[in-house]
Tab-separated table of C-alpha atoms in Angstrom:
chain	number	residue	atom	x	y	z
A	937	MET	CA	0.000	0.000	0.000
A	938	ASN	CA	2.944	2.321	-0.861
A	939	ASP	CA	4.011	4.247	2.250
A	940	VAL	CA	0.507	4.331	3.752
A	941	THR	CA	-0.195	1.580	6.262
A	942	ALA	CA	-3.589	0.099	7.032
A	943	GLU	CA	-3.207	1.507	10.540
A	944	ALA	CA	-2.752	5.012	9.141
A	945	LEU	CA	-5.976	4.672	7.167
A	946	THR	CA	-7.965	3.567	10.211
A	947	PRO	CA	-9.523	6.440	12.217
A	948	LYS	CA	-8.003	6.749	15.675
A	949	LEU	CA	-10.686	6.622	18.357
A	950	THR	CA	-10.096	8.731	21.438
A	951	GLY	CA	-12.498	7.216	23.966
A	952	LYS	CA	-14.250	3.970	24.876
A	953	ILE	CA	-17.631	5.724	25.033
A	954	ALA	CA	-17.212	6.829	21.436
A	955	ARG	CA	-15.917	3.436	20.247
A	956	ASP	CA	-18.971	1.720	21.670
A	957	ARG	CA	-21.323	4.138	19.912
A	958	ILE	CA	-19.905	4.176	16.374
A	959	ARG	CA	-22.029	2.142	13.940
A	960	LEU	CA	-19.960	2.737	10.777
A	961	LEU	CA	-16.303	3.692	10.684
A	962	ARG	CA	-16.654	4.688	7.025
A	963	THR	CA	-19.549	6.884	5.924
A	964	PRO	CA	-21.000	5.583	2.627
A	965	ARG	CA	-19.617	7.593	-0.269
A	966	PRO	CA	-21.736	8.989	-3.120
A	967	PRO	CA	-21.071	8.033	-6.733
A	968	GLN	CA	-18.219	9.967	-8.310
A	969	GLY	CA	-19.292	13.351	-9.651
A	970	LEU	CA	-22.704	13.381	-7.946
A	971	ILE	CA	-21.867	16.060	-5.354
A	972	GLU	CA	-20.299	18.338	-7.964
A	973	LYS	CA	-23.427	18.094	-10.138
A	974	PHE	CA	-25.697	18.944	-7.205
A	975	LYS	CA	-23.552	22.038	-6.593
A	976	ARG	CA	-24.434	23.342	-10.077
A	977	ILE	CA	-28.111	23.764	-9.174
A	978	PRO	CA	-29.071	27.373	-8.339
A	979	ASP	CA	-31.649	27.913	-5.580
A	980	ALA	CA	-30.912	24.281	-4.818
A	981	SER	CA	-33.099	23.609	-1.782
A	982	SER	CA	-36.206	24.988	-3.501
A	983	VAL	CA	-35.615	23.112	-6.750
A	984	ILE	CA	-34.805	19.880	-4.944
A	985	SER	CA	-37.782	20.233	-2.600
A	986	ASP	CA	-40.091	20.436	-5.648
A	987	VAL	CA	-38.482	17.375	-7.203
A	988	MET	CA	-38.756	15.391	-3.988
A	989	ASP	CA	-42.460	16.256	-3.801
A	990	GLU	CA	-42.939	14.925	-7.313
A	991	LEU	CA	-41.099	11.720	-6.417
A	992	GLY	CA	-42.900	11.225	-3.116
A	993	ILE	CA	-39.806	11.757	-0.979
A	994	THR	CA	-40.057	13.626	2.328
A	995	GLY	CA	-36.889	15.494	3.190
A	996	ALA	CA	-37.100	19.310	3.037
A	997	ILE	CA	-36.905	21.595	6.097
A	998	GLY	CA	-37.182	25.375	5.913
A	999	ALA	CA	-34.578	27.875	7.076
A	1000	SER	CA	-37.078	29.190	9.617
A	1001	VAL	CA	-36.518	25.867	11.431
A	1002	LEU	CA	-32.888	25.111	10.602
A	1003	LYS	CA	-31.408	28.583	10.559
A	1004	PRO	CA	-28.127	29.296	8.733
A	1005	THR	CA	-25.399	31.131	10.626
A	1006	LEU	CA	-23.554	32.415	7.546
A	1007	PRO	CA	-25.132	34.621	4.861
A	1008	ASN	CA	-25.066	33.190	1.340
A	1009	ALA	CA	-23.864	29.813	2.630
A	1010	SER	CA	-24.570	26.819	0.418
A	1011	ILE	CA	-23.267	23.284	0.960
A	1012	VAL	CA	-23.703	19.806	-0.486
A	1013	GLY	CA	-22.255	16.608	0.954
A	1014	PRO	CA	-22.872	13.169	2.459
A	1015	ALA	CA	-24.272	13.025	5.995
A	1016	LEU	CA	-22.129	11.850	8.906
A	1017	THR	CA	-24.686	11.449	11.670
A	1018	VAL	CA	-24.599	11.979	15.448
A	1019	ARG	CA	-27.333	11.320	18.029
A	1020	ASN	CA	-27.295	13.066	21.413
A	1021	ILE	CA	-29.512	12.687	24.468
A	1022	ILE	CA	-29.626	14.400	27.846
A	1023	GLN	CA	-27.401	12.924	30.549
A	1024	ARG	CA	-29.227	11.126	33.347
A	1025	GLU	CA	-27.330	12.827	36.187
A	1026	HIS	CA	-28.026	16.389	37.313
A	1027	VAL	CA	-25.812	18.977	35.690
A	1028	TYR	CA	-24.459	20.213	39.039
A	1029	GLU	CA	-23.123	16.713	39.727
A	1030	THR	CA	-21.626	16.206	36.265
A	1031	ALA	CA	-20.093	19.704	36.187
A	1032	ARG	CA	-18.565	19.229	39.646
A	1033	ASP	CA	-17.079	15.871	38.620
A	1034	HIS	CA	-16.274	16.980	35.033
A	1035	VAL	CA	-18.349	14.173	33.479
A	1036	ASN	CA	-18.296	14.949	29.759
A	1037	ARG	CA	-20.025	12.361	27.561
A	1038	MET	CA	-20.244	14.430	24.393
A	1039	ALA	CA	-18.478	12.739	21.498
A	1040	GLU	CA	-19.130	14.800	18.380
A	1041	PHE	CA	-15.341	15.141	18.122
A	1042	GLU	CA	-15.289	11.471	17.129
A	1043	ALA	CA	-17.517	12.409	14.200
A	1044	HIS	CA	-14.906	15.004	13.208
A	1045	ASN	CA	-12.294	12.278	13.619
A	1046	LEU	CA	-14.170	10.048	11.163
A	1047	ALA	CA	-15.035	12.832	8.711
A	1048	GLN	CA	-13.697	12.866	5.189
A	1049	PRO	CA	-13.377	16.110	3.206
A	1050	GLY	CA	-16.798	17.319	2.085
A	1051	ASP	CA	-18.807	15.469	4.740
A	1052	VAL	CA	-21.682	17.203	6.519
A	1053	ILE	CA	-22.037	16.537	10.251
A	1054	VAL	CA	-25.751	16.064	11.025
A	1055	ILE	CA	-26.638	16.095	14.732
A	1056	ASP	CA	-29.917	14.871	16.193
A	1057	GLY	CA	-29.361	16.939	19.298
A	1058	VAL	CA	-30.840	18.297	22.495
A	1059	ALA	CA	-32.959	21.466	22.592
A	1060	GLY	CA	-31.905	24.409	24.729
A	1061	ILE	CA	-28.320	23.153	25.030
A	1062	SER	CA	-25.271	23.569	22.801
A	1063	ASN	CA	-24.507	20.463	20.752
A	1064	MET	CA	-21.623	22.158	18.916
A	1065	GLY	CA	-19.397	25.042	19.898
A	1066	GLY	CA	-16.657	27.094	18.321
A	1067	ILE	CA	-13.746	24.734	18.895
A	1068	SER	CA	-15.782	21.879	17.453
A	1069	ALA	CA	-16.612	24.015	14.407
A	1070	GLN	CA	-12.951	24.940	13.981
A	1071	THR	CA	-12.031	21.257	14.146
A	1072	GLY	CA	-14.618	20.467	11.481
A	1073	LYS	CA	-13.216	23.214	9.273
A	1074	ARG	CA	-9.714	21.792	9.628
A	1075	GLN	CA	-11.009	18.330	8.704
A	1076	GLY	CA	-12.389	19.726	5.452
A	1077	GLU	CA	-16.068	19.237	6.308
A	1078	ALA	CA	-18.619	21.129	4.249
A	1079	GLY	CA	-20.464	22.197	7.430
A	1080	ALA	CA	-22.983	20.935	9.967
A	1081	ILE	CA	-26.734	20.651	10.520
A	1082	VAL	CA	-27.880	20.611	14.159
A	1083	SER	CA	-31.369	19.891	15.449
A	1084	GLY	CA	-30.814	21.528	18.817
A	1085	GLY	CA	-28.671	24.315	20.159
A	1086	ILE	CA	-25.244	25.566	19.114
A	1087	ARG	CA	-23.034	28.281	20.584
A	1088	ASP	CA	-19.932	30.394	19.879
A	1089	VAL	CA	-21.457	31.521	16.593
A	1090	SER	CA	-18.907	34.305	16.146
A	1091	HIS	CA	-16.167	31.658	16.355
A	1092	SER	CA	-17.728	29.415	13.688
A	1093	ARG	CA	-18.279	32.462	11.477
A	1094	ARG	CA	-14.690	33.560	11.982
A	1095	VAL	CA	-13.375	30.233	10.701
A	1096	ASP	CA	-15.995	30.192	7.897
A	1097	TYR	CA	-17.679	26.979	9.017
A	1098	PRO	CA	-21.333	26.931	7.874
A	1099	LEU	CA	-23.905	25.790	10.434
A	1100	TRP	CA	-27.674	25.348	10.323
A	1101	ALA	CA	-29.327	24.952	13.725
A	1102	THR	CA	-32.706	25.189	15.412
A	1103	GLU	CA	-31.373	27.203	18.357
A	1104	ILE	CA	-28.493	29.347	19.568
A	1105	THR	CA	-27.642	29.255	23.264
A	1106	PRO	CA	-24.664	29.863	25.553
A	1107	VAL	CA	-25.575	26.825	27.690
A	1108	THR	CA	-22.868	24.180	27.368
A	1109	GLY	CA	-23.660	20.605	26.500
A	1110	LYS	CA	-20.480	19.122	27.900
A	1111	TRP	CA	-21.992	18.440	31.344
A	1112	ARG	CA	-25.513	17.832	30.039
A	1113	ILE	CA	-25.338	15.770	26.834
A	1114	GLU	CA	-24.428	12.184	26.072
A	1115	THR	CA	-23.602	11.092	22.544
A	1116	VAL	CA	-25.220	7.680	22.129
A	1117	GLU	CA	-24.620	6.949	18.454
A	1118	ILE	CA	-22.408	8.011	15.563
A	1119	ASN	CA	-23.182	7.049	11.970
A	1120	GLY	CA	-26.546	5.481	12.709
A	1121	ASP	CA	-30.029	6.496	11.561
A	1122	ILE	CA	-31.333	9.710	13.157
A	1123	GLN	CA	-34.407	11.955	13.007
A	1124	ILE	CA	-34.208	15.642	12.087
A	1125	ALA	CA	-37.551	17.475	12.368
A	1126	GLY	CA	-39.344	14.188	11.757
A	1127	ILE	CA	-37.211	13.246	8.750
A	1128	ARG	CA	-35.084	10.124	8.839
A	1129	VAL	CA	-31.457	10.699	7.900
A	1130	SER	CA	-29.020	7.832	7.335
A	1131	PRO	CA	-25.235	7.974	7.011
A	1132	GLY	CA	-24.292	8.851	3.445
A	1133	ASP	CA	-27.601	10.532	2.573
A	1134	ILE	CA	-27.025	13.669	0.538
A	1135	VAL	CA	-27.432	16.957	2.405
A	1136	VAL	CA	-28.191	20.138	0.446
A	1137	ALA	CA	-28.404	23.338	2.501
A	1138	ASP	CA	-28.665	27.015	1.590
A	1139	GLU	CA	-30.326	30.203	2.833
A	1140	THR	CA	-33.795	28.838	2.028
A	1141	GLY	CA	-33.552	25.515	3.811
A	1142	VAL	CA	-32.107	22.028	4.071
A	1143	CYS	CA	-32.902	18.928	2.024
A	1144	PHE	CA	-31.988	15.392	3.023
A	1145	ILE	CA	-31.925	13.089	0.000
A	1146	PRO	CA	-31.805	9.312	0.549
A	1147	ILE	CA	-28.643	8.094	-1.137
A	1148	ALA	CA	-30.605	5.393	-2.976
A	1149	ARG	CA	-32.722	8.099	-4.675
A	1150	ALA	CA	-30.005	10.729	-5.120
A	1151	ALA	CA	-29.231	10.072	-8.801
A	1152	GLU	CA	-32.928	10.191	-9.666
A	1153	VAL	CA	-33.414	13.443	-7.754
A	1154	LEU	CA	-30.313	14.944	-9.351
A	1155	GLU	CA	-31.453	14.187	-12.915
A	1156	ARG	CA	-34.842	15.820	-12.386
A	1157	ALA	CA	-33.384	18.747	-10.454
A	1158	LEU	CA	-30.916	19.551	-13.216
A	1159	ALA	CA	-33.761	19.500	-15.758
A	1160	LYS	CA	-35.929	21.729	-13.569
A	1161	ALA	CA	-33.070	24.173	-13.003
A	1162	ALA	CA	-32.419	24.361	-16.767
A	1163	PHE	CA	-36.113	25.090	-17.400
A	1164	GLU	CA	-36.155	27.830	-14.773
A	1165	GLU	CA	-33.013	29.370	-16.279
A	1166	GLU	CA	-34.729	29.394	-19.674
A	1167	LYS	CA	-37.780	31.063	-18.138
A	1168	CYS	CA	-35.662	33.731	-16.440
A	1169	SER	CA	-33.871	34.454	-19.703
A	1170	ALA	CA	-37.247	34.914	-21.387
A	1171	ILE	CA	-38.307	37.343	-18.642
A	1172	ASP	CA	-35.089	39.349	-19.090
A	1173	ALA	CA	-35.664	39.388	-22.852
A	1174	GLY	CA	-39.072	41.020	-22.377
A	1175	THR	CA	-41.230	38.047	-23.288
A	1176	SER	CA	-44.853	38.663	-22.306
A	1177	VAL	CA	-46.204	36.799	-19.289
A	1178	ALA	CA	-48.657	34.902	-21.506
A	1179	ASP	CA	-45.804	33.646	-23.716
A	1180	LEU	CA	-43.417	32.546	-20.969
A	1181	PRO	CA	-42.459	28.836	-20.996
A	1182	SER	CA	-44.991	26.979	-18.869
A	1183	LYS	CA	-44.032	23.309	-19.114
A	1184	GLU	CA	-40.885	21.625	-17.897
């Protein structure tokens, strides 16, 4: 294997809690070229949401629910999933004894360039902070989607790490949250997300596309985007409303 050993290619796990919770060491990868083609679609979440409706796929969530932290941010990538729950012990006990069961750093450890961390998190508590965001940026992640709280937003903005979250709070999760699964199936706003599903996020919202349907969604989305571009060109050219293209 040239100068690269099998050991070097195996993610190094930093804690027994995390090792016990990881379902897949390797996030399923999309077909070659698929992510780049999704990135060509303008107004991607809207176009893809329409296509998913037509195909009977549930997977779109508005930006009023999952709010972006960076203006003009737009990302596409495979999901690397994390599931958090509240710790059983009272926070005063865990803080006093420094009991930290958060393990999203193991997701960063597993991440490959372009991955999107997707966290099924805890409301009212931070599931990702600034140092975590900076780590994700260093790992080459596209960004993160968090159902739950995040904090240190100025830090994540400073390192240009895009985040979409349901809440922003200063309340730390390190004494309150337990990560119970990495790279398993999760639920985000009632939508099932599996490792490797395609995540498309922009200022309008977030779409989760099942990897098994991604090529089908992509083909229709590219066609719809081309039709809308044609329609916009006709508008700019002064075509009357009655004569604008009306069928895709």
